[in-house]
PDB file of C-alpha atoms in Angstrom:
ATOM      1  CA  ASP A 271       0.019  -0.017   0.018  1.00 62.00           C
ATOM      2  CA  ALA A 272       1.698   3.114  -1.237  1.00 73.00           C
ATOM      3  CA  GLY A 273       1.729   5.985   1.127  1.00 91.00           C
ATOM      4  CA  VAL A 274       1.823   9.675   0.282  1.00 96.00           C
ATOM      5  CA  THR A 275       4.598  10.390  -2.183  1.00 97.00           C
ATOM      6  CA  GLN A 276       6.137  13.762  -2.959  1.00 97.00           C
ATOM      7  CA  SER A 277       8.680  15.002  -5.456  1.00 97.00           C
ATOM      8  CA  PRO A 278      11.191  16.404  -5.642  1.00 97.00           C
ATOM      9  CA  THR A 279      12.662  15.713  -2.177  1.00 96.00           C
ATOM     10  CA  HIS A 280      15.081  18.665  -2.300  1.00 96.00           C
ATOM     11  CA  LEU A 281      15.453  21.653  -4.513  1.00 96.00           C
ATOM     12  CA  ILE A 282      17.217  24.963  -4.637  1.00 98.00           C
ATOM     13  CA  LYS A 283      15.838  28.045  -6.275  1.00 97.00           C
ATOM     14  CA  THR A 284      16.737  31.704  -6.457  1.00 97.00           C
ATOM     15  CA  ARG A 285      14.580  34.684  -5.521  1.00 97.00           C
ATOM     16  CA  GLY A 286      11.977  35.554  -8.062  1.00 97.00           C
ATOM     17  CA  GLN A 287      11.843  32.050  -9.614  1.00 98.00           C
ATOM     18  CA  GLN A 288       8.842  29.775  -9.655  1.00 98.00           C
ATOM     19  CA  VAL A 289       8.508  26.251  -8.251  1.00 98.00           C
ATOM     20  CA  THR A 290       6.130  23.316  -8.693  1.00 98.00           C
ATOM     21  CA  LEU A 291       5.918  20.547  -6.099  1.00 98.00           C
ATOM     22  CA  ARG A 292       4.020  17.319  -6.691  1.00 98.00           C
ATOM     23  CA  CYS A 293       2.102  14.906  -4.470  1.00 98.00           C
ATOM     24  CA  SER A 294       0.362  11.573  -4.910  1.00 97.00           C
ATOM     25  CA  PRO A 295      -2.046  10.740  -2.045  1.00 96.00           C
ATOM     26  CA  LYS A 296      -2.217   7.469  -0.207  1.00 93.00           C
ATOM     27  CA  SER A 297      -4.161   4.798  -1.922  1.00 92.00           C
ATOM     28  CA  GLY A 298      -7.893   5.291  -1.234  1.00 90.00           C
ATOM     29  CA  HIS A 299      -7.515   8.886  -0.243  1.00 92.00           C
ATOM     30  CA  ASP A 300      -9.090  11.727  -2.260  1.00 92.00           C
ATOM     31  CA  THR A 301      -8.370  14.853  -0.241  1.00 92.00           C
ATOM     32  CA  VAL A 302      -4.984  16.528  -0.322  1.00 95.00           C
ATOM     33  CA  SER A 303      -3.707  19.255   1.973  1.00 94.00           C
ATOM     34  CA  TRP A 304      -0.511  21.237   1.713  1.00 97.00           C
ATOM     35  CA  TYR A 305       1.471  22.563   4.661  1.00 97.00           C
ATOM     36  CA  GLN A 306       4.569  24.707   4.998  1.00 97.00           C
ATOM     37  CA  GLN A 307       6.876  23.940   7.890  1.00 97.00           C
ATOM     38  CA  ALA A 308       9.637  26.421   8.614  1.00 95.00           C
ATOM     39  CA  LEU A 309      12.528  25.350  10.779  1.00 91.00           C
ATOM     40  CA  GLY A 310      11.524  24.984  14.431  1.00 89.00           C
ATOM     41  CA  GLN A 311       7.820  25.627  13.688  1.00 93.00           C
ATOM     42  CA  GLY A 312       4.725  23.469  13.343  1.00 94.00           C
ATOM     43  CA  PRO A 313       3.193  22.826   9.916  1.00 96.00           C
ATOM     44  CA  GLN A 314       1.169  25.824   8.627  1.00 95.00           C
ATOM     45  CA  PHE A 315      -1.916  25.050   6.572  1.00 94.00           C
ATOM     46  CA  ILE A 316      -1.654  26.353   2.985  1.00 96.00           C
ATOM     47  CA  PHE A 317      -4.732  24.861   1.299  1.00 95.00           C
ATOM     48  CA  GLN A 318      -6.804  21.716   0.745  1.00 93.00           C
ATOM     49  CA  TYR A 319      -8.084  20.162  -2.428  1.00 94.00           C
ATOM     50  CA  TYR A 320     -11.080  17.894  -2.852  1.00 92.00           C
ATOM     51  CA  GLU A 321     -12.842  16.978  -6.085  1.00 92.00           C
ATOM     52  CA  GLU A 322     -10.317  19.078  -7.998  1.00 95.00           C
ATOM     53  CA  GLU A 323     -11.332  22.274  -6.161  1.00 94.00           C
ATOM     54  CA  GLU A 324      -9.627  24.324  -3.460  1.00 94.00           C
ATOM     55  CA  ARG A 325     -11.895  23.838  -0.459  1.00 90.00           C
ATOM     56  CA  GLN A 326      -9.977  25.560   2.315  1.00 88.00           C
ATOM     57  CA  ARG A 327      -7.210  28.095   2.362  1.00 93.00           C
ATOM     58  CA  GLY A 328      -4.873  29.310   5.068  1.00 92.00           C
ATOM     59  CA  ASN A 329      -3.231  32.712   5.444  1.00 93.00           C
ATOM     60  CA  PHE A 330      -0.951  32.516   2.380  1.00 97.00           C
ATOM     61  CA  PRO A 331      -0.672  35.023  -0.442  1.00 97.00           C
ATOM     62  CA  ASP A 332      -1.882  34.394  -3.952  1.00 96.00           C
ATOM     63  CA  ARG A 333       1.671  33.522  -5.012  1.00 97.00           C
ATOM     64  CA  PHE A 334       0.804  30.110  -3.584  1.00 98.00           C
ATOM     65  CA  SER A 335      -1.536  28.181  -5.868  1.00 97.00           C
ATOM     66  CA  GLY A 336      -2.447  24.603  -6.440  1.00 97.00           C
ATOM     67  CA  HIS A 337      -4.188  22.104  -8.519  1.00 97.00           C
ATOM     68  CA  GLN A 338      -5.744  18.648  -8.074  1.00 97.00           C
ATOM     69  CA  PHE A 339      -6.003  16.218 -10.911  1.00 97.00           C
ATOM     70  CA  PRO A 340      -8.740  13.573 -11.583  1.00 97.00           C
ATOM     71  CA  ASN A 341      -6.469  10.870 -10.156  1.00 95.00           C
ATOM     72  CA  TYR A 342      -6.376  12.898  -6.863  1.00 96.00           C
ATOM     73  CA  SER A 343      -2.745  13.839  -7.227  1.00 97.00           C
ATOM     74  CA  SER A 344      -1.942  17.450  -6.599  1.00 98.00           C
ATOM     75  CA  GLU A 345       0.626  20.216  -7.360  1.00 98.00           C
ATOM     76  CA  LEU A 346       1.655  23.221  -5.281  1.00 98.00           C
ATOM     77  CA  ASN A 347       2.991  26.210  -7.214  1.00 98.00           C
ATOM     78  CA  VAL A 348       4.826  29.099  -5.703  1.00 98.00           C
ATOM     79  CA  ASN A 349       5.593  32.197  -7.807  1.00 97.00           C
ATOM     80  CA  ALA A 350       8.002  35.027  -7.309  1.00 98.00           C
ATOM     81  CA  LEU A 351       9.935  33.098  -4.605  1.00 98.00           C
ATOM     82  CA  LEU A 352      11.133  34.956  -1.517  1.00 97.00           C
ATOM     83  CA  LEU A 353      13.896  33.945   0.899  1.00 97.00           C
ATOM     84  CA  GLY A 354      11.142  33.406   3.470  1.00 96.00           C
ATOM     85  CA  ASP A 355       9.623  30.665   1.345  1.00 98.00           C
ATOM     86  CA  SER A 356      12.496  28.384   2.277  1.00 97.00           C
ATOM     87  CA  ALA A 357      10.829  25.567   4.195  1.00 97.00           C
ATOM     88  CA  LEU A 358       9.735  21.903   4.182  1.00 97.00           C
ATOM     89  CA  TYR A 359       6.561  21.640   2.101  1.00 98.00           C
ATOM     90  CA  LEU A 360       4.418  18.758   3.306  1.00 97.00           C
ATOM     91  CA  CYS A 361       1.612  17.085   1.477  1.00 97.00           C
ATOM     92  CA  ALA A 362      -0.967  15.175   3.469  1.00 94.00           C
ATOM     93  CA  SER A 363      -3.941  13.091   2.388  1.00 93.00           C
ATOM     94  CA  LYS A 364      -7.085  11.727   3.914  1.00 90.00           C
ATOM     95  CA  LYS A 365     -10.275  10.101   2.794  1.00 85.00           C
ATOM     96  CA  GLY A 366     -13.238  12.382   2.132  1.00 75.00           C
ATOM     97  CA  GLN A 367     -14.569  15.524   3.723  1.00 70.00           C
ATOM     98  CA  GLY A 368     -16.119  15.300   7.177  1.00 64.00           C
ATOM     99  CA  ALA A 369     -14.488  12.024   7.984  1.00 56.00           C
ATOM    100  CA  THR A 370     -12.353  11.332  11.084  1.00 66.00           C
ATOM    101  CA  GLY A 371      -9.784  13.601   9.613  1.00 68.00           C
ATOM    102  CA  GLU A 372      -6.642  11.691  10.241  1.00 81.00           C
ATOM    103  CA  LEU A 373      -3.972  13.071   7.926  1.00 87.00           C
ATOM    104  CA  PHE A 374      -1.125  11.036   6.529  1.00 91.00           C
ATOM    105  CA  PHE A 375       1.975  12.922   5.455  1.00 94.00           C
ATOM    106  CA  GLY A 376       4.512  12.460   2.735  1.00 95.00           C
ATOM    107  CA  GLU A 377       8.206  12.856   3.386  1.00 95.00           C
ATOM    108  CA  GLY A 378       8.126  16.450   2.113  1.00 96.00           C
ATOM    109  CA  SER A 379       9.916  18.617  -0.369  1.00 97.00           C
ATOM    110  CA  ARG A 380      12.632  20.781   1.169  1.00 97.00           C
ATOM    111  CA  LEU A 381      12.898  24.080  -0.715  1.00 97.00           C
ATOM    112  CA  THR A 382      15.805  26.366  -0.327  1.00 97.00           C
ATOM    113  CA  VAL A 383      15.524  29.870  -1.784  1.00 97.00           C
ATOM    114  CA  LEU A 384      18.917  31.760  -2.283  1.00 96.00           C
TER     115      LEU A 384
ATOM    116  CA  GLN B 227      -4.122  33.960  21.170  1.00 63.00           C
ATOM    117  CA  LYS B 228      -2.687  31.159  19.054  1.00 73.00           C
ATOM    118  CA  GLU B 229      -5.053  28.413  18.043  1.00 90.00           C
ATOM    119  CA  VAL B 230      -2.945  25.569  19.392  1.00 95.00           C
ATOM    120  CA  GLU B 231      -0.304  26.120  22.007  1.00 95.00           C
ATOM    121  CA  GLN B 232       2.443  23.840  23.185  1.00 96.00           C
ATOM    122  CA  ASN B 233       5.502  24.316  25.281  1.00 91.00           C
ATOM    123  CA  SER B 234       8.441  24.204  22.861  1.00 89.00           C
ATOM    124  CA  GLY B 235      10.724  22.481  25.340  1.00 88.00           C
ATOM    125  CA  PRO B 236      13.077  20.780  25.245  1.00 94.00           C
ATOM    126  CA  LEU B 237      11.532  18.393  27.785  1.00 96.00           C
ATOM    127  CA  SER B 238      14.144  16.066  29.213  1.00 97.00           C
ATOM    128  CA  VAL B 239      12.900  12.764  30.707  1.00 97.00           C
ATOM    129  CA  PRO B 240      15.046   9.845  32.064  1.00 97.00           C
ATOM    130  CA  GLU B 241      14.728   6.574  30.207  1.00 97.00           C
ATOM    131  CA  GLY B 242      12.016   4.412  31.664  1.00 97.00           C
ATOM    132  CA  ALA B 243      10.086   7.342  33.163  1.00 98.00           C
ATOM    133  CA  ILE B 244       6.739   8.838  32.013  1.00 98.00           C
ATOM    134  CA  ALA B 245       6.860  11.746  29.585  1.00 97.00           C
ATOM    135  CA  SER B 246       3.964  14.164  29.788  1.00 97.00           C
ATOM    136  CA  LEU B 247       3.225  16.462  26.887  1.00 97.00           C
ATOM    137  CA  ASN B 248       0.525  19.154  27.036  1.00 97.00           C
ATOM    138  CA  CYS B 249      -1.478  21.175  24.523  1.00 96.00           C
ATOM    139  CA  THR B 250      -4.164  23.834  24.833  1.00 97.00           C
ATOM    140  CA  TYR B 251      -6.429  25.021  22.023  1.00 96.00           C
ATOM    141  CA  SER B 252      -8.627  28.147  21.593  1.00 94.00           C
ATOM    142  CA  ASP B 253     -11.510  26.933  19.414  1.00 90.00           C
ATOM    143  CA  ARG B 254     -14.116  25.519  21.773  1.00 89.00           C
ATOM    144  CA  GLY B 255     -15.903  23.874  18.845  1.00 87.00           C
ATOM    145  CA  SER B 256     -12.911  21.557  18.015  1.00 89.00           C
ATOM    146  CA  GLN B 257     -13.925  17.909  17.854  1.00 88.00           C
ATOM    147  CA  SER B 258     -10.890  15.986  16.599  1.00 91.00           C
ATOM    148  CA  PHE B 259      -7.487  15.976  18.269  1.00 94.00           C
ATOM    149  CA  PHE B 260      -4.275  14.389  17.078  1.00 95.00           C
ATOM    150  CA  TRP B 261      -0.697  13.766  18.280  1.00 97.00           C
ATOM    151  CA  TYR B 262       2.024  13.463  15.633  1.00 96.00           C
ATOM    152  CA  ARG B 263       5.622  12.549  16.190  1.00 97.00           C
ATOM    153  CA  GLN B 264       8.269  14.161  14.035  1.00 97.00           C
ATOM    154  CA  TYR B 265      11.861  13.052  13.983  1.00 96.00           C
ATOM    155  CA  SER B 266      14.447  15.626  12.901  1.00 93.00           C
ATOM    156  CA  GLY B 267      14.395  16.023   9.141  1.00 89.00           C
ATOM    157  CA  LYS B 268      11.440  13.705   8.711  1.00 92.00           C
ATOM    158  CA  SER B 269       7.664  14.195   8.215  1.00 93.00           C
ATOM    159  CA  PRO B 270       5.078  14.039  10.955  1.00 94.00           C
ATOM    160  CA  GLU B 271       3.737  10.566  11.776  1.00 94.00           C
ATOM    161  CA  LEU B 272       0.314  10.096  13.379  1.00 93.00           C
ATOM    162  CA  ILE B 273       0.555   8.286  16.696  1.00 95.00           C
ATOM    163  CA  MET B 274      -2.774   9.014  18.433  1.00 94.00           C
ATOM    164  CA  SER B 275      -6.209  10.533  17.688  1.00 93.00           C
ATOM    165  CA  ILE B 276      -8.903  11.226  20.225  1.00 94.00           C
ATOM    166  CA  TYR B 277     -12.470  12.511  19.768  1.00 92.00           C
ATOM    167  CA  SER B 278     -14.200  12.303  23.144  1.00 93.00           C
ATOM    168  CA  ASN B 279     -13.412  13.397  26.685  1.00 95.00           C
ATOM    169  CA  GLY B 280     -11.340  10.985  28.746  1.00 96.00           C
ATOM    170  CA  ASP B 281      -8.342   8.753  28.137  1.00 96.00           C
ATOM    171  CA  LYS B 282      -7.419   6.700  25.103  1.00 97.00           C
ATOM    172  CA  GLU B 283      -4.619   4.186  25.422  1.00 97.00           C
ATOM    173  CA  ASP B 284      -2.505   2.552  22.662  1.00 96.00           C
ATOM    174  CA  GLY B 285       0.470   0.597  23.864  1.00 97.00           C
ATOM    175  CA  ARG B 286       2.808   2.917  25.789  1.00 97.00           C
ATOM    176  CA  PHE B 287       0.893   5.996  24.678  1.00 98.00           C
ATOM    177  CA  THR B 288      -2.161   7.535  26.391  1.00 98.00           C
ATOM    178  CA  ALA B 289      -3.994  10.573  25.036  1.00 97.00           C
ATOM    179  CA  GLN B 290      -6.124  12.571  27.398  1.00 98.00           C
ATOM    180  CA  LEU B 291      -8.786  15.080  26.378  1.00 97.00           C
ATOM    181  CA  ASN B 292     -10.623  17.626  28.518  1.00 96.00           C
ATOM    182  CA  LYS B 293     -12.935  19.691  26.336  1.00 94.00           C
ATOM    183  CA  ALA B 294     -14.152  21.870  29.205  1.00 95.00           C
ATOM    184  CA  SER B 295     -10.587  22.967  29.894  1.00 95.00           C
ATOM    185  CA  GLN B 296      -9.623  22.909  26.221  1.00 95.00           C
ATOM    186  CA  TYR B 297      -6.703  20.716  27.056  1.00 95.00           C
ATOM    187  CA  VAL B 298      -5.137  17.691  25.415  1.00 97.00           C
ATOM    188  CA  SER B 299      -2.207  15.704  26.676  1.00 97.00           C
ATOM    189  CA  LEU B 300      -0.036  12.768  25.684  1.00 98.00           C
ATOM    190  CA  LEU B 301       1.596  10.438  28.153  1.00 98.00           C
ATOM    191  CA  ILE B 302       4.454   8.209  27.083  1.00 98.00           C
ATOM    192  CA  ARG B 303       5.139   5.369  29.589  1.00 98.00           C
ATOM    193  CA  ASP B 304       8.452   3.610  29.861  1.00 98.00           C
ATOM    194  CA  SER B 305      10.178   6.228  27.740  1.00 97.00           C
ATOM    195  CA  GLN B 306      12.810   5.008  25.335  1.00 97.00           C
ATOM    196  CA  PRO B 307      15.606   6.895  23.609  1.00 96.00           C
ATOM    197  CA  SER B 308      13.760   6.257  20.346  1.00 96.00           C
ATOM    198  CA  ASP B 309      10.915   8.457  21.683  1.00 97.00           C
ATOM    199  CA  SER B 310      13.191  11.482  21.392  1.00 97.00           C
ATOM    200  CA  ALA B 311      11.471  13.629  18.785  1.00 97.00           C
ATOM    201  CA  THR B 312       9.213  16.661  18.422  1.00 97.00           C
ATOM    202  CA  TYR B 313       5.574  15.973  19.291  1.00 98.00           C
ATOM    203  CA  LEU B 314       2.972  17.977  17.430  1.00 97.00           C
ATOM    204  CA  CYS B 315      -0.564  18.605  18.744  1.00 97.00           C
ATOM    205  CA  ALA B 316      -3.233  19.202  16.076  1.00 95.00           C
ATOM    206  CA  VAL B 317      -6.944  20.039  16.250  1.00 93.00           C
ATOM    207  CA  ARG B 318      -9.856  20.202  13.826  1.00 89.00           C
ATOM    208  CA  ASN B 319     -13.317  21.781  13.950  1.00 82.00           C
ATOM    209  CA  MET B 320     -15.427  20.069  11.332  1.00 74.00           C
ATOM    210  CA  ASN B 321     -18.320  22.532  11.823  1.00 72.00           C
ATOM    211  CA  ARG B 322     -16.108  25.514  11.020  1.00 70.00           C
ATOM    212  CA  ASP B 323     -13.954  24.117   8.210  1.00 73.00           C
ATOM    213  CA  ASP B 324     -11.962  21.037   7.393  1.00 75.00           C
ATOM    214  CA  LYS B 325      -8.529  22.450   8.354  1.00 84.00           C
ATOM    215  CA  ILE B 326      -6.280  20.632  10.786  1.00 89.00           C
ATOM    216  CA  ILE B 327      -4.292  23.182  12.781  1.00 91.00           C
ATOM    217  CA  PHE B 328      -0.975  22.308  14.361  1.00 94.00           C
ATOM    218  CA  GLY B 329       0.897  23.688  17.332  1.00 96.00           C
ATOM    219  CA  LYS B 330       4.616  24.471  17.141  1.00 95.00           C
ATOM    220  CA  GLY B 331       5.525  21.174  18.795  1.00 96.00           C
ATOM    221  CA  THR B 332       7.326  20.146  21.940  1.00 97.00           C
ATOM    222  CA  ARG B 333      10.827  18.753  21.640  1.00 97.00           C
ATOM    223  CA  LEU B 334      11.250  15.633  23.863  1.00 97.00           C
ATOM    224  CA  HIS B 335      14.638  14.262  24.838  1.00 97.00           C
ATOM    225  CA  ILE B 336      14.884  10.930  26.593  1.00 97.00           C
ATOM    226  CA  LEU B 337      18.033  10.712  28.652  1.00 95.00           C
ATOM    227  CA  PRO B 338      19.702   7.232  28.484  1.00 91.00           C
TER     228      PRO B 338
END
């Protein structure tokens, strides 16, 4: 049973560039959430996708956007990168809306912005 | 007031003792509560979930929930060096939205 998979695992960008991170949810899961975790902090909610639509959004600027595909996989796009965007980006999946809500995380994509 | 608050630690506990981790939350309507363990450089791993007042035990772990006090705790019995990690408390209010909100985490260090 494949868990949540993310790619790439590590990447380095420069300020002003754009980045796309990818996520495949755990088998049987249809809801994908993205979190940003800065060093020494807890994960911060970016947004959640269900049925190919953004359902919830955290306090992140419009530079952060996403997409969910018919196979439930998801992408996170960040435009005009800032130094402060350097973080571990975590994808988490669960089954359905309004279920028990237990999230399962991928190993993350560590983004460094220089 | 932050939505989920945890003491950042580090909390140092001798091997074999009981580690007690605490969390308070501000949204009185929260219904789901989770404890995640995160090793350095790794992603969070779900270790306990609790939905009703009282205690829930799973092996060496016990989660305790007191909704009146808006307080969640995690007890780890017979602490092992492998329990050294950051423990994240997370809460969810299904009636408000479907977001799961995390605290900053408590660093736990088990002393051999």
